[in-house]
Amino acid sequence: MKKRLVAVLMTAAMVCSMGSVSAVSVFAEEETAEAAGDEDVVYVDPLEAEDGLPFAATELSKGKTIGVSVQTHANAFFLAEIDGVKATLEKGGIDAEVIAPDPANDINTQVEDITQMVARGVDVIFVDALDKDGIKPALQEAERASIPVIAIDSNVEDKDLIASIVESDNVAMGKMAAQTLCDSIDGEGEIVVINWSTLQAVRERVEGLKSVIEESYPNVEIVADQDAFGVVEDAQSIMESFLQTYPDVKGVFAINSPTAQGAAAAIKAAGLEGKISVVDIDGAQNDIDMIKEGQILCSPVQFPKTIANKAMECAELIWAGKEDEVAKHYYVSGDNITEENLDQYDGNTY
């Protein structure tokens, strides 16, 4: 398998200035790429630059119109992706237009938004797809107009319709959270999953959970798995139902920060705080606060601004006619935030 750069396990020491992270352990898995069958994979170190933005936009971006379609503007992660595009332009002192409508978690709206971007003649589209299959009509519209599309955070089914995918190593992060969860319940007992199964990134996180259980924790059982679609209130309602149906549940695998927030609220309301382990994946400031308060055990951190930054670098290579220098798949490495290392991230994440 060809890989131009793979960072399997690294420790990056950084000077703490201007809100940067210091002495952070960064984890990534080569086997994730192997399992996915990827032949052209690059692992990106998010700590290569203190601001998380190794790349600064150049004159190639000047005057360009950049379309960004994330899943919702009601989640800090997706807003940070948009901010990452803008920050990359600002870092290079480049004026360009960024169009970023809010599909509000609706795939039909997202497809229409991208169709409108194509009609407007944008120069590139970054898409964090709500549905890896449902996004296809929008990708086809962009292809017909010869507008490059770069997937960010969540992959798509029709990979021939995108120039590249830049995302977190979701399988690896699922494994990190799963390891912490299973260890916290001494390797046995019932756990539940509060999911968002239409998202490819989330499917990979749950894949990581299941692989850890299968390989190392045969006495841990997933007794329930239900979608909350990243909505706090829905996650709380689902967790309340789980507590009634599965009174012996020991742990919760929440797929993102809002999901964990809802689960933790239900557990607290039931007077079970400290008795049921909760983990999630995001690494947002909200997660750090929940770790401090003892509501969750860990949250593998993502770097949405770095994801957007790498996407911008890829776009410039494409505009420069250097498509062959763009890898088909980039993974941005992550770290597992726990009580032991949260001081390194407190106030420094998104």
Tab-separated table of C-alpha atoms in Angstrom:
chain	number	residue	atom	x	y	z
A	1	MET	CA	0.000	0.000	0.000
A	2	LYS	CA	1.370	3.416	-0.983
A	3	LYS	CA	1.439	6.134	1.632
A	4	ARG	CA	3.347	9.359	1.089
A	5	LEU	CA	3.378	10.178	4.795
A	6	VAL	CA	2.094	8.178	7.732
A	7	ALA	CA	2.324	9.318	11.330
A	8	VAL	CA	1.469	6.253	13.369
A	9	LEU	CA	2.273	7.451	16.858
A	10	MET	CA	3.923	10.755	17.642
A	11	THR	CA	4.421	13.209	20.453
A	12	ALA	CA	4.516	16.867	19.541
A	13	ALA	CA	5.958	19.389	21.963
A	14	MET	CA	4.773	22.895	21.358
A	15	VAL	CA	5.446	26.200	23.032
A	16	CYS	CA	2.325	27.442	24.756
A	17	SER	CA	1.626	30.869	23.325
A	18	MET	CA	-1.402	32.640	21.864
A	19	GLY	CA	-3.645	29.854	23.147
A	20	SER	CA	-1.625	27.019	21.615
A	21	VAL	CA	-1.462	23.491	23.014
A	22	SER	CA	1.711	22.260	24.672
A	23	ALA	CA	3.227	18.794	25.076
A	24	VAL	CA	0.354	16.960	23.444
A	25	SER	CA	0.350	13.281	22.520
A	26	VAL	CA	-1.056	12.707	19.042
A	27	PHE	CA	-2.354	9.294	18.053
A	28	ALA	CA	-3.192	7.790	14.682
A	29	GLU	CA	-3.564	4.292	13.282
A	30	GLU	CA	-2.021	2.937	10.123
A	31	GLU	CA	-4.359	-0.054	10.183
A	32	THR	CA	-7.329	2.271	9.747
A	33	ALA	CA	-6.139	3.045	6.240
A	34	GLU	CA	-5.354	-0.594	5.552
A	35	ALA	CA	-8.820	-1.698	6.653
A	36	ALA	CA	-10.388	0.933	4.442
A	37	GLY	CA	-8.388	-0.281	1.464
A	38	ASP	CA	-6.912	3.165	0.836
A	39	GLU	CA	-3.878	3.210	-1.435
A	40	ASP	CA	-3.037	6.889	-1.116
A	41	VAL	CA	-3.188	8.070	2.491
A	42	VAL	CA	-1.512	10.931	4.313
A	43	TYR	CA	-1.635	11.496	8.063
A	44	VAL	CA	-1.628	15.173	9.038
A	45	ASP	CA	-0.105	16.411	12.303
A	46	PRO	CA	-2.476	19.108	13.628
A	47	LEU	CA	0.273	20.427	15.886
A	48	GLU	CA	2.689	21.186	13.080
A	49	ALA	CA	1.761	24.842	13.578
A	50	GLU	CA	0.907	26.501	16.880
A	51	ASP	CA	-2.367	27.843	15.512
A	52	GLY	CA	-3.348	24.526	13.931
A	53	LEU	CA	-2.992	26.080	10.485
A	54	PRO	CA	0.206	24.785	8.821
A	55	PHE	CA	-0.846	26.265	5.483
A	56	ALA	CA	-1.424	29.935	4.638
A	57	ALA	CA	-3.427	30.864	1.563
A	58	THR	CA	-1.475	32.322	-1.358
A	59	GLU	CA	-2.287	34.513	-4.344
A	60	LEU	CA	-3.902	31.437	-5.926
A	61	SER	CA	-6.871	31.987	-3.610
A	62	LYS	CA	-7.170	35.710	-4.286
A	63	GLY	CA	-10.589	36.609	-5.639
A	64	LYS	CA	-11.834	33.033	-5.490
A	65	THR	CA	-15.300	32.071	-4.322
A	66	ILE	CA	-15.205	29.147	-1.900
A	67	GLY	CA	-18.329	27.144	-1.090
A	68	VAL	CA	-18.491	25.429	2.284
A	69	SER	CA	-21.373	23.118	3.141
A	70	VAL	CA	-21.227	21.725	6.666
A	71	GLN	CA	-24.005	19.789	8.357
A	72	THR	CA	-25.369	22.482	10.670
A	73	HIS	CA	-24.438	25.827	12.154
A	74	ALA	CA	-25.798	24.704	15.528
A	75	ASN	CA	-22.637	22.745	16.395
A	76	ALA	CA	-19.271	24.259	17.323
A	77	PHE	CA	-17.346	21.677	15.300
A	78	PHE	CA	-18.946	22.622	12.003
A	79	LEU	CA	-18.616	26.335	12.680
A	80	ALA	CA	-14.919	25.729	13.361
A	81	GLU	CA	-14.587	24.114	9.921
A	82	ILE	CA	-15.936	27.300	8.328
A	83	ASP	CA	-13.687	29.400	10.562
A	84	GLY	CA	-10.728	27.271	9.468
A	85	VAL	CA	-11.277	28.254	5.834
A	86	LYS	CA	-11.536	31.932	6.743
A	87	ALA	CA	-8.526	31.757	9.067
A	88	THR	CA	-6.413	30.159	6.319
A	89	LEU	CA	-7.249	33.079	4.028
A	90	GLU	CA	-6.563	35.613	6.777
A	91	LYS	CA	-3.239	33.983	7.601
A	92	GLY	CA	-2.113	34.557	4.034
A	93	GLY	CA	-3.588	38.044	3.871
A	94	ILE	CA	-5.829	36.936	0.995
A	95	ASP	CA	-9.214	38.351	0.079
A	96	ALA	CA	-11.679	35.708	-1.109
A	97	GLU	CA	-15.385	35.088	-0.710
A	98	VAL	CA	-16.601	32.247	1.503
A	99	ILE	CA	-20.186	31.056	1.017
A	100	ALA	CA	-21.452	28.838	3.839
A	101	PRO	CA	-25.238	28.362	4.015
A	102	ASP	CA	-26.741	26.351	6.869
A	103	PRO	CA	-28.514	23.129	5.765
A	104	ALA	CA	-29.699	22.624	9.367
A	105	ASN	CA	-29.098	18.865	9.323
A	106	ASP	CA	-31.269	18.348	6.233
A	107	ILE	CA	-29.685	16.454	3.332
A	108	ASN	CA	-32.178	17.828	0.800
A	109	THR	CA	-31.308	21.359	1.831
A	110	GLN	CA	-27.612	20.541	1.633
A	111	VAL	CA	-27.993	19.207	-1.917
A	112	GLU	CA	-29.930	22.335	-2.916
A	113	ASP	CA	-27.322	24.589	-1.284
A	114	ILE	CA	-24.542	22.957	-3.279
A	115	THR	CA	-26.598	23.101	-6.461
A	116	GLN	CA	-26.895	26.837	-5.899
A	117	MET	CA	-23.144	27.089	-5.356
A	118	VAL	CA	-22.595	25.364	-8.685
A	119	ALA	CA	-25.015	27.744	-10.406
A	120	ARG	CA	-23.137	30.657	-8.885
A	121	GLY	CA	-19.868	29.329	-10.278
A	122	VAL	CA	-17.837	28.846	-7.112
A	123	ASP	CA	-14.223	27.798	-7.550
A	124	VAL	CA	-14.246	24.901	-5.077
A	125	ILE	CA	-16.723	23.204	-2.753
A	126	PHE	CA	-15.889	21.783	0.657
A	127	VAL	CA	-18.645	19.451	1.841
A	128	ASP	CA	-19.231	17.782	5.189
A	129	ALA	CA	-21.933	15.445	3.909
A	130	LEU	CA	-25.030	14.651	5.927
A	131	ASP	CA	-25.519	11.426	3.989
A	132	LYS	CA	-22.766	9.664	2.071
A	133	ASP	CA	-25.249	8.384	-0.530
A	134	GLY	CA	-27.772	11.213	-0.531
A	135	ILE	CA	-25.128	13.808	-1.391
A	136	LYS	CA	-24.481	12.204	-4.803
A	137	PRO	CA	-26.771	14.474	-6.898
A	138	ALA	CA	-24.908	17.539	-5.621
A	139	LEU	CA	-21.543	15.970	-6.392
A	140	GLN	CA	-22.711	15.135	-9.896
A	141	GLU	CA	-23.802	18.746	-10.440
A	142	ALA	CA	-20.343	19.947	-9.411
A	143	GLU	CA	-18.627	17.411	-11.658
A	144	ARG	CA	-20.667	18.524	-14.679
A	145	ALA	CA	-19.559	22.089	-13.998
A	146	SER	CA	-15.909	21.007	-13.504
A	147	ILE	CA	-15.908	22.394	-9.952
A	148	PRO	CA	-13.602	20.430	-7.630
A	149	VAL	CA	-15.171	19.016	-4.478
A	150	ILE	CA	-13.209	18.139	-1.366
A	151	ALA	CA	-15.006	16.172	1.337
A	152	ILE	CA	-14.256	17.283	4.885
A	153	ASP	CA	-14.867	15.340	8.104
A	154	SER	CA	-17.284	12.826	6.570
A	155	ASN	CA	-16.578	10.668	3.530
A	156	VAL	CA	-18.920	10.000	0.605
A	157	GLU	CA	-19.869	6.802	-1.184
A	158	ASP	CA	-18.967	7.974	-4.692
A	159	LYS	CA	-15.316	8.801	-4.131
A	160	ASP	CA	-14.690	9.254	-7.850
A	161	LEU	CA	-16.784	12.439	-7.610
A	162	ILE	CA	-14.443	14.129	-5.124
A	163	ALA	CA	-10.841	15.259	-5.444
A	164	SER	CA	-9.953	14.246	-1.885
A	165	ILE	CA	-11.293	13.606	1.608
A	166	VAL	CA	-9.815	15.309	4.689
A	167	GLU	CA	-11.146	13.940	7.953
A	168	SER	CA	-10.414	12.876	11.485
A	169	ASP	CA	-9.332	9.271	11.941
A	170	ASN	CA	-12.757	8.326	13.244
A	171	VAL	CA	-12.061	4.613	13.642
A	172	ALA	CA	-9.014	5.366	15.771
A	173	MET	CA	-10.943	7.867	17.885
A	174	GLY	CA	-13.756	5.373	18.343
A	175	LYS	CA	-11.184	2.923	19.630
A	176	MET	CA	-9.738	5.474	22.054
A	177	ALA	CA	-13.144	6.227	23.555
A	178	ALA	CA	-14.090	2.546	23.615
A	179	GLN	CA	-10.928	1.580	25.464
A	180	THR	CA	-11.586	4.179	28.142
A	181	LEU	CA	-15.239	3.141	28.443
A	182	CYS	CA	-14.576	-0.591	28.686
A	183	ASP	CA	-11.763	-0.137	31.193
A	184	SER	CA	-13.993	2.054	33.367
A	185	ILE	CA	-16.534	-0.770	33.771
A	186	ASP	CA	-13.810	-3.361	34.423
A	187	GLY	CA	-14.314	-5.000	31.067
A	188	GLU	CA	-17.802	-6.340	31.603
A	189	GLY	CA	-21.419	-5.243	31.573
A	190	GLU	CA	-24.071	-3.619	29.410
A	191	ILE	CA	-23.450	-0.471	27.418
A	192	VAL	CA	-25.619	1.582	25.063
A	193	VAL	CA	-24.822	3.606	21.966
A	194	ILE	CA	-26.463	6.945	21.183
A	195	ASN	CA	-25.808	7.159	17.481
A	196	TRP	CA	-26.158	9.166	14.264
A	197	SER	CA	-25.944	6.248	11.888
A	198	THR	CA	-26.576	8.176	8.667
A	199	LEU	CA	-23.182	9.876	8.998
A	200	GLN	CA	-20.187	7.986	7.633
A	201	ALA	CA	-17.836	9.554	10.201
A	202	VAL	CA	-20.047	8.312	13.013
A	203	ARG	CA	-20.332	4.849	11.504
A	204	GLU	CA	-16.558	4.663	11.640
A	205	ARG	CA	-16.523	5.707	15.302
A	206	VAL	CA	-18.960	2.935	16.168
A	207	GLU	CA	-16.883	0.554	14.070
A	208	GLY	CA	-13.943	1.428	16.318
A	209	LEU	CA	-16.037	0.716	19.410
A	210	LYS	CA	-17.183	-2.655	18.130
A	211	SER	CA	-13.702	-3.716	17.081
A	212	VAL	CA	-12.309	-2.982	20.548
A	213	ILE	CA	-15.095	-5.001	22.171
A	214	GLU	CA	-14.625	-7.883	19.765
A	215	GLU	CA	-10.869	-7.962	20.164
A	216	SER	CA	-10.457	-7.310	23.882
A	217	TYR	CA	-13.715	-7.171	25.863
A	218	PRO	CA	-15.912	-10.221	25.209
A	219	ASN	CA	-17.907	-9.560	28.375
A	220	VAL	CA	-19.030	-6.100	27.290
A	221	GLU	CA	-22.391	-6.132	25.521
A	222	ILE	CA	-24.046	-3.412	23.454
A	223	VAL	CA	-27.688	-3.818	24.466
A	224	ALA	CA	-29.152	-0.823	22.612
A	225	ASP	CA	-28.241	1.509	19.768
A	226	GLN	CA	-30.454	4.441	18.754
A	227	ASP	CA	-30.032	7.609	16.687
A	228	ALA	CA	-30.296	11.032	18.331
A	229	PHE	CA	-28.900	12.816	15.232
A	230	GLY	CA	-26.607	14.960	17.356
A	231	VAL	CA	-29.490	16.721	19.114
A	232	VAL	CA	-29.108	17.273	22.857
A	233	GLU	CA	-32.815	16.959	23.671
A	234	ASP	CA	-33.224	13.786	21.617
A	235	ALA	CA	-30.185	12.217	23.257
A	236	GLN	CA	-31.582	13.043	26.692
A	237	SER	CA	-34.941	11.494	25.839
A	238	ILE	CA	-33.310	8.365	24.438
A	239	MET	CA	-31.091	7.994	27.489
A	240	GLU	CA	-34.106	8.336	29.783
A	241	SER	CA	-35.752	5.483	27.899
A	242	PHE	CA	-32.587	3.382	28.039
A	243	LEU	CA	-32.412	3.818	31.819
A	244	GLN	CA	-35.945	2.463	32.129
A	245	THR	CA	-35.430	-0.453	29.747
A	246	TYR	CA	-31.887	-1.374	30.801
A	247	PRO	CA	-31.561	-0.651	34.532
A	248	ASP	CA	-28.212	-2.483	34.668
A	249	VAL	CA	-26.534	-0.377	32.008
A	250	LYS	CA	-22.996	0.582	32.972
A	251	GLY	CA	-21.787	2.726	30.118
A	252	VAL	CA	-22.732	5.063	27.262
A	253	PHE	CA	-20.890	5.514	23.977
A	254	ALA	CA	-22.062	8.931	22.771
A	255	ILE	CA	-20.986	9.743	19.231
A	256	ASN	CA	-20.426	13.479	19.751
A	257	SER	CA	-20.517	16.302	22.269
A	258	PRO	CA	-24.232	17.232	22.081
A	259	THR	CA	-25.140	13.561	22.376
A	260	ALA	CA	-23.025	13.187	25.511
A	261	GLN	CA	-24.540	16.342	26.940
A	262	GLY	CA	-28.028	14.890	26.562
A	263	ALA	CA	-27.048	11.515	27.997
A	264	ALA	CA	-25.312	13.133	30.970
A	265	ALA	CA	-28.382	15.270	31.693
A	266	ALA	CA	-30.623	12.187	31.787
A	267	ILE	CA	-28.214	10.331	34.042
A	268	LYS	CA	-27.981	13.283	36.413
A	269	ALA	CA	-31.750	13.681	36.524
A	270	ALA	CA	-32.080	10.012	37.432
A	271	GLY	CA	-29.651	10.417	40.324
A	272	LEU	CA	-27.148	8.077	38.697
A	273	GLU	CA	-24.275	10.507	38.163
A	274	GLY	CA	-20.973	8.749	38.825
A	275	LYS	CA	-22.569	5.323	38.443
A	276	ILE	CA	-22.741	5.186	34.646
A	277	SER	CA	-19.687	5.872	32.503
A	278	VAL	CA	-20.084	8.195	29.516
A	279	VAL	CA	-17.591	8.825	26.713
A	280	ASP	CA	-17.895	10.834	23.542
A	281	ILE	CA	-15.866	12.058	20.560
A	282	ASP	CA	-15.305	15.725	19.698
A	283	GLY	CA	-12.920	17.319	22.181
A	284	ALA	CA	-14.794	20.621	22.218
A	285	GLN	CA	-14.622	23.034	25.150
A	286	ASN	CA	-18.006	21.693	26.226
A	287	ASP	CA	-16.461	18.227	26.535
A	288	ILE	CA	-13.600	19.559	28.630
A	289	ASP	CA	-16.117	21.193	30.941
A	290	MET	CA	-18.053	17.915	31.228
A	291	ILE	CA	-14.852	16.031	32.085
A	292	LYS	CA	-14.097	18.586	34.795
A	293	GLU	CA	-17.586	18.115	36.222
A	294	GLY	CA	-17.305	14.326	36.148
A	295	GLN	CA	-20.094	13.924	33.609
A	296	ILE	CA	-17.959	12.159	30.989
A	297	LEU	CA	-14.668	10.275	31.169
A	298	CYS	CA	-13.017	11.218	27.904
A	299	SER	CA	-13.417	12.867	24.528
A	300	PRO	CA	-10.976	12.192	21.691
A	301	VAL	CA	-10.316	15.600	20.197
A	302	GLN	CA	-10.818	16.631	16.593
A	303	PHE	CA	-9.144	19.536	14.829
A	304	PRO	CA	-11.771	21.021	12.495
A	305	LYS	CA	-9.712	24.087	11.627
A	306	THR	CA	-6.788	21.898	10.593
A	307	ILE	CA	-9.152	19.807	8.458
A	308	ALA	CA	-10.329	22.959	6.682
A	309	ASN	CA	-6.757	24.217	6.384
A	310	LYS	CA	-5.624	21.054	4.608
A	311	ALA	CA	-8.671	21.260	2.319
A	312	MET	CA	-7.628	24.790	1.352
A	313	GLU	CA	-4.114	23.588	0.578
A	314	CYS	CA	-5.558	20.867	-1.658
A	315	ALA	CA	-7.737	23.425	-3.448
A	316	GLU	CA	-4.744	25.595	-4.253
A	317	LEU	CA	-2.840	22.620	-5.629
A	318	ILE	CA	-5.794	21.847	-7.882
A	319	TRP	CA	-6.015	25.473	-9.052
A	320	ALA	CA	-2.288	25.358	-9.796
A	321	GLY	CA	-2.766	22.308	-12.003
A	322	LYS	CA	-0.987	20.038	-9.531
A	323	GLU	CA	-3.793	17.554	-8.920
A	324	ASP	CA	-1.285	14.724	-8.848
A	325	GLU	CA	0.150	16.185	-5.633
A	326	VAL	CA	-3.203	15.884	-3.851
A	327	ALA	CA	-3.612	12.651	-1.905
A	328	LYS	CA	-6.960	10.923	-2.205
A	329	HIS	CA	-7.297	10.608	1.566
A	330	TYR	CA	-6.004	12.660	4.494
A	331	TYR	CA	-6.433	11.757	8.148
A	332	VAL	CA	-5.914	14.487	10.746
A	333	SER	CA	-4.547	12.804	13.854
A	334	GLY	CA	-6.198	13.208	17.241
A	335	ASP	CA	-5.641	12.750	20.967
A	336	ASN	CA	-7.806	11.388	23.782
A	337	ILE	CA	-8.689	14.106	26.279
A	338	THR	CA	-9.103	12.713	29.796
A	339	GLU	CA	-8.910	14.047	33.326
A	340	GLU	CA	-5.155	13.456	33.198
A	341	ASN	CA	-4.401	15.744	30.254
A	342	LEU	CA	-7.345	18.147	30.010
A	343	ASP	CA	-5.248	21.079	31.285
A	344	GLN	CA	-3.340	20.945	28.003
A	345	TYR	CA	-6.554	21.605	26.103
A	346	ASP	CA	-8.672	23.707	28.454
A	347	GLY	CA	-9.346	26.970	26.653
A	348	ASN	CA	-7.390	25.859	23.578
A	349	THR	CA	-9.960	23.854	21.666
A	350	TYR	CA	-12.999	24.907	19.676
